[in-house]
Coordinates of C-alpha atoms in Angstrom, one line a residue:
Q10 CA -42.7 -25.4 0.3
M11 CA -45.9 -27.5 0.6
V12 CA -45.2 -28.9 4.1
D13 CA -47.8 -31.0 5.8
F14 CA -47.4 -29.0 9.0
A15 CA -45.6 -25.7 9.8
V16 CA -44.5 -24.8 13.3
M17 CA -44.4 -21.0 13.6
E18 CA -42.6 -19.4 16.5
V19 CA -43.8 -16.2 18.0
G20 CA -41.1 -13.6 18.0
M21 CA -42.0 -11.9 21.3
G22 CA -45.1 -12.0 23.5
G23 CA -48.0 -13.1 21.2
R24 CA -50.9 -10.7 21.5
F25 CA -49.4 -8.2 19.1
N26 CA -46.9 -10.4 17.3
A27 CA -47.2 -10.6 13.5
T28 CA -47.5 -14.4 13.7
N29 CA -50.9 -14.0 15.4
I30 CA -52.7 -13.4 12.1
V31 CA -52.4 -17.2 11.6
H32 CA -55.3 -19.4 12.8
P33 CA -53.4 -22.5 14.1
M34 CA -54.6 -26.1 14.6
V35 CA -52.8 -26.1 18.0
A36 CA -51.3 -23.2 20.0
V37 CA -48.4 -23.8 22.4
I38 CA -47.0 -21.7 25.3
T39 CA -43.9 -23.6 26.5
N40 CA -43.3 -21.7 29.7
V41 CA -43.5 -18.1 31.1
G42 CA -40.4 -16.4 32.4
L43 CA -39.1 -12.9 33.0
D44 CA -38.0 -12.0 29.5
H45 CA -38.5 -8.8 27.3
M46 CA -39.8 -7.1 30.4
D47 CA -39.4 -3.7 28.8
R48 CA -42.2 -4.6 26.3
L49 CA -44.2 -7.4 28.0
G50 CA -44.4 -6.4 31.6
D51 CA -42.4 -7.0 34.8
T52 CA -44.4 -9.9 36.3
T53 CA -45.2 -13.4 35.1
E54 CA -48.9 -12.6 35.1
K55 CA -48.4 -9.6 32.7
I56 CA -46.1 -11.6 30.4
A57 CA -48.6 -14.6 30.5
F58 CA -51.4 -12.2 29.5
E59 CA -49.4 -11.2 26.4
K60 CA -48.5 -14.8 25.5
A61 CA -52.1 -15.8 26.0
G62 CA -53.0 -13.5 23.2
I63 CA -52.3 -16.4 20.8
I64 CA -55.2 -18.4 22.3
K65 CA -58.1 -18.7 19.8
T66 CA -61.7 -20.0 20.0
G67 CA -61.9 -23.7 19.6
V68 CA -58.1 -24.2 19.2
P69 CA -56.4 -26.5 21.8
L70 CA -53.8 -24.7 23.9
V71 CA -50.9 -26.7 25.1
T72 CA -48.6 -25.4 27.8
A73 CA -45.9 -26.6 30.2
V74 CA -46.1 -23.4 32.3
E75 CA -44.9 -24.0 35.9
D76 CA -45.6 -20.6 37.4
E77 CA -49.0 -20.8 39.1
P78 CA -50.0 -17.2 38.6
A79 CA -49.1 -17.4 35.0
W80 CA -51.1 -20.7 34.6
R81 CA -54.2 -19.0 36.1
V82 CA -53.9 -16.2 33.5
I83 CA -53.6 -18.7 30.6
L84 CA -56.4 -20.9 31.9
S85 CA -58.7 -17.8 32.3
R86 CA -58.0 -16.8 28.7
C87 CA -58.8 -20.4 27.5
R88 CA -62.1 -20.2 29.3
E89 CA -62.9 -16.8 27.8
E90 CA -62.1 -18.1 24.3
G91 CA -63.7 -21.5 24.6
A92 CA -60.3 -23.1 24.0
E93 CA -59.4 -26.5 25.4
A94 CA -56.5 -26.2 27.9
W95 CA -53.8 -28.9 27.9
R96 CA -51.2 -28.8 30.6
V97 CA -48.0 -30.7 30.7
L98 CA -46.5 -31.4 34.2
K99 CA -43.6 -33.3 35.6
G100 CA -44.3 -36.3 37.8
R101 CA -47.2 -38.6 38.4
Y102 CA -49.2 -36.5 40.9
G103 CA -51.3 -33.4 40.8
R104 CA -50.6 -30.0 42.4
P105 CA -52.9 -29.3 45.3
G106 CA -54.8 -26.0 44.9
S107 CA -53.9 -25.6 41.2
P108 CA -56.9 -25.3 38.9
S109 CA -57.2 -28.3 36.6
A110 CA -56.7 -28.3 32.9
D111 CA -59.2 -29.9 30.5
V112 CA -56.5 -32.3 29.5
Q113 CA -53.5 -33.1 31.7
L114 CA -50.4 -34.9 30.6
R115 CA -47.6 -35.9 32.8
Y116 CA -44.0 -36.6 31.8
V117 CA -41.7 -38.8 33.9
P118 CA -38.0 -38.5 33.3
S119 CA -35.8 -41.6 33.7
G120 CA -32.2 -40.9 33.0
N121 CA -31.9 -39.7 29.4
T122 CA -35.4 -40.8 28.5
F123 CA -38.9 -40.0 29.5
S124 CA -42.4 -41.3 29.3
I125 CA -45.6 -39.3 28.9
H126 CA -49.0 -40.3 30.3
G127 CA -52.6 -39.0 30.2
A128 CA -56.0 -40.5 30.5
D129 CA -55.9 -41.9 27.0
H130 CA -52.2 -41.5 26.1
H131 CA -49.1 -43.4 27.1
I132 CA -45.8 -43.2 25.3
S133 CA -42.6 -44.6 26.9
G134 CA -38.9 -44.7 26.0
L135 CA -38.7 -41.2 24.4
R136 CA -35.1 -40.0 24.1
P137 CA -34.5 -36.3 23.2
G138 CA -31.6 -35.7 20.8
L139 CA -31.0 -32.3 22.4
A140 CA -28.7 -32.1 25.4
G141 CA -29.8 -30.7 28.7
S142 CA -32.4 -31.8 31.3
F143 CA -34.6 -28.8 30.4
Q144 CA -35.0 -30.3 26.9
I145 CA -37.2 -33.1 28.4
V146 CA -40.0 -30.7 29.3
N147 CA -39.7 -29.1 25.8
A148 CA -39.9 -32.5 24.1
A149 CA -42.8 -33.5 26.3
T150 CA -44.6 -30.3 25.3
A151 CA -44.0 -31.1 21.6
V152 CA -45.4 -34.6 22.1
A153 CA -48.5 -33.1 23.8
A154 CA -49.0 -30.8 20.8
I155 CA -48.8 -33.8 18.4
I156 CA -51.3 -35.7 20.5
A157 CA -53.6 -32.7 20.5
L158 CA -53.7 -32.9 16.7
K159 CA -55.9 -36.0 17.2
R160 CA -58.7 -33.6 17.7
Y161 CA -58.5 -33.1 13.9
E162 CA -58.3 -36.9 13.2
V163 CA -54.5 -36.5 12.5
R164 CA -52.7 -39.6 13.4
I165 CA -48.9 -39.5 13.9
S166 CA -47.4 -42.8 14.9
E167 CA -45.4 -43.3 18.1
K168 CA -42.5 -44.4 16.0
A169 CA -42.5 -41.1 14.1
I170 CA -42.8 -39.2 17.3
S171 CA -39.9 -41.0 18.9
A172 CA -37.8 -40.4 15.8
G173 CA -38.6 -36.7 15.7
I174 CA -37.7 -36.2 19.3
A175 CA -34.5 -38.1 18.9
N176 CA -33.4 -36.3 15.7
A177 CA -34.2 -32.7 16.8
Y178 CA -31.3 -30.3 16.6
I179 CA -31.0 -26.6 17.4
P180 CA -27.7 -24.8 16.6
G181 CA -26.5 -22.7 19.5
R182 CA -28.1 -24.8 22.2
L183 CA -25.4 -26.6 24.2
E184 CA -23.6 -26.9 20.9
I185 CA -20.0 -28.2 21.2
I186 CA -17.8 -26.7 18.6
Q187 CA -14.4 -27.7 19.9
D188 CA -12.7 -30.3 22.2
R189 CA -9.6 -29.8 24.4
P190 CA -10.6 -27.3 25.6
T191 CA -14.3 -27.9 25.2
V192 CA -16.0 -24.9 23.7
V193 CA -19.8 -24.8 24.1
L194 CA -22.2 -22.3 22.6
D195 CA -25.6 -21.6 24.1
G196 CA -28.0 -18.7 23.3
A197 CA -29.5 -18.5 26.7
H198 CA -30.4 -14.9 27.4
N199 CA -32.8 -14.7 30.4
P200 CA -32.6 -15.8 34.1
D201 CA -34.7 -19.0 33.6
A202 CA -32.5 -20.1 30.6
A203 CA -29.4 -19.3 32.6
R204 CA -30.6 -21.4 35.5
A205 CA -31.3 -24.3 33.2
L206 CA -28.0 -23.8 31.4
A207 CA -26.1 -23.8 34.7
S208 CA -27.8 -27.1 35.7
S209 CA -26.9 -28.7 32.4
I210 CA -23.3 -27.6 32.6
K211 CA -23.0 -29.3 36.0
D212 CA -24.7 -32.4 34.8
L213 CA -23.2 -32.9 31.4
F214 CA -19.6 -31.6 31.5
D215 CA -16.6 -32.9 33.5
H216 CA -14.3 -29.9 33.6
R217 CA -11.7 -28.3 35.8
R218 CA -12.3 -24.6 35.3
L219 CA -15.2 -22.7 33.6
I220 CA -14.3 -19.7 31.5
L221 CA -17.4 -17.7 30.7
V222 CA -17.6 -15.6 27.6
V223 CA -20.8 -13.5 27.8
G224 CA -22.4 -10.9 25.6
M225 CA -26.0 -9.7 26.1
L226 CA -28.6 -7.3 24.7
S227 CA -29.5 -4.2 26.6
T228 CA -33.2 -5.4 26.5
H229 CA -32.4 -8.2 28.9
P230 CA -31.5 -7.7 32.6
A231 CA -27.8 -8.7 33.0
R232 CA -27.6 -9.1 36.8
P233 CA -30.1 -12.0 37.3
F234 CA -28.7 -13.7 34.3
L235 CA -25.1 -13.5 35.5
E236 CA -26.1 -14.5 39.0
Q237 CA -26.8 -18.0 37.7
L238 CA -23.6 -18.5 35.8
A239 CA -20.8 -16.2 36.8
P240 CA -20.3 -17.7 40.3
M241 CA -19.4 -21.0 38.6
A242 CA -16.7 -19.3 36.5
S243 CA -13.1 -18.9 37.4
K244 CA -13.0 -16.1 34.8
V245 CA -15.5 -14.0 32.9
I246 CA -14.8 -12.3 29.6
A247 CA -17.4 -9.7 28.9
T248 CA -17.9 -9.0 25.2
Q249 CA -20.3 -7.2 22.8
S250 CA -22.0 -8.3 19.6
R251 CA -22.4 -6.0 16.6
W252 CA -26.1 -5.9 17.0
H253 CA -27.3 -2.3 17.7
L254 CA -29.1 -3.3 20.9
A255 CA -26.0 -5.0 22.4
L256 CA -25.3 -4.2 26.0
P257 CA -21.9 -2.3 26.2
A258 CA -19.2 -4.8 27.4
E259 CA -18.1 -2.5 30.1
K260 CA -21.5 -2.3 31.7
L261 CA -21.8 -6.1 31.5
A262 CA -18.4 -6.4 33.1
D263 CA -19.5 -4.2 36.0
E264 CA -22.4 -6.5 36.7
A265 CA -20.2 -9.7 36.3
R266 CA -17.8 -8.4 39.0
R267 CA -20.6 -8.8 41.6
F268 CA -20.2 -12.6 41.1
C269 CA -16.7 -13.2 39.9
D270 CA -13.4 -11.7 40.9
D271 CA -11.6 -12.2 37.6
V272 CA -13.5 -10.2 34.9
E273 CA -12.0 -9.0 31.6
V274 CA -13.5 -6.9 28.8
L275 CA -12.7 -7.8 25.2
T276 CA -14.4 -7.1 21.9
P277 CA -15.3 -8.2 19.2
V278 CA -16.8 -11.6 20.1
P279 CA -14.4 -13.7 18.1
S280 CA -11.5 -12.1 19.9
A281 CA -13.1 -12.8 23.3
V282 CA -13.6 -16.4 22.4
S283 CA -10.0 -16.7 21.1
R284 CA -8.7 -15.2 24.4
A285 CA -10.8 -17.7 26.4
V286 CA -9.4 -20.6 24.4
E287 CA -5.9 -19.3 24.8
L288 CA -6.3 -19.1 28.6
A289 CA -8.0 -22.5 28.9
S290 CA -6.2 -25.8 29.6
E291 CA -7.3 -29.0 27.8
D292 CA -9.6 -30.0 30.7
D293 CA -11.3 -26.6 31.0
L294 CA -14.7 -25.6 29.6
V295 CA -15.3 -22.4 27.6
L296 CA -18.9 -21.4 27.6
V297 CA -20.1 -18.7 25.2
T298 CA -23.6 -17.4 26.0
G299 CA -25.9 -14.4 26.7
S300 CA -27.5 -13.9 23.3
F301 CA -28.0 -15.7 20.0
Y302 CA -26.4 -12.6 18.4
T303 CA -23.3 -13.3 20.5
V304 CA -23.3 -17.0 19.7
G305 CA -23.9 -16.3 16.0
E306 CA -20.7 -14.3 15.7
V307 CA -18.5 -17.2 16.9
K308 CA -19.3 -19.5 13.9

């Protein structure tokens, strides 16, 4: 459609993903977590190796990876390919013993806003439109990628950057679809995302009880995911999407019972959500999560 810039998201991994035929202006690896382990490997180093497959000669690589072993894998690949490594970190100070990036940018949260700083770059007062503290690092990474475009003499104003960060919207990410009771949809589907989601629920929502409606894919480990969220819930309703790789609801329920005493099985997804809303009081929170396929069947 004749766009000025296109952001292409890798489907899984990177090294063998179809998107890797593109030669980008900037490559981005947001973070590395234990996801798609059946295909990418069972350690952050193995997964980082697959993701680092998008790194190309002469193309700046921007990453906010926190895991040190994963960072070392990514940096090593940058060195092999002659790619400039940009790292986005939280706070004002370095990490002792961590190998340095070619360009290091630091973001400093302050309430609902953040600033980003580097040797030649300082932008303050950025306010993400997306809810959740974890969205700050995502927004900071996006800003870093925009700054990296300056290598190509591309100039995007601070005003435009600020507006873009403020107006960003992703359906199915801490999306509120109903009040009294509050019903929230979030497509989190791995342990890192579940941990971030749990933190956001605590920070953003004032509720009496949490009723968790969860449906996952068989390609993602259920137990470490549920470990982050199910202990917060007074009730868990295990469900199952129509996608052919969906984890059977009964198996999901068996894992949920490790962390919550009140677990029910109900399919299809809309019925599970209706049941949760029926059980909830006006000051309760219904959270639907575990997969974008699950979330997609609610709307």
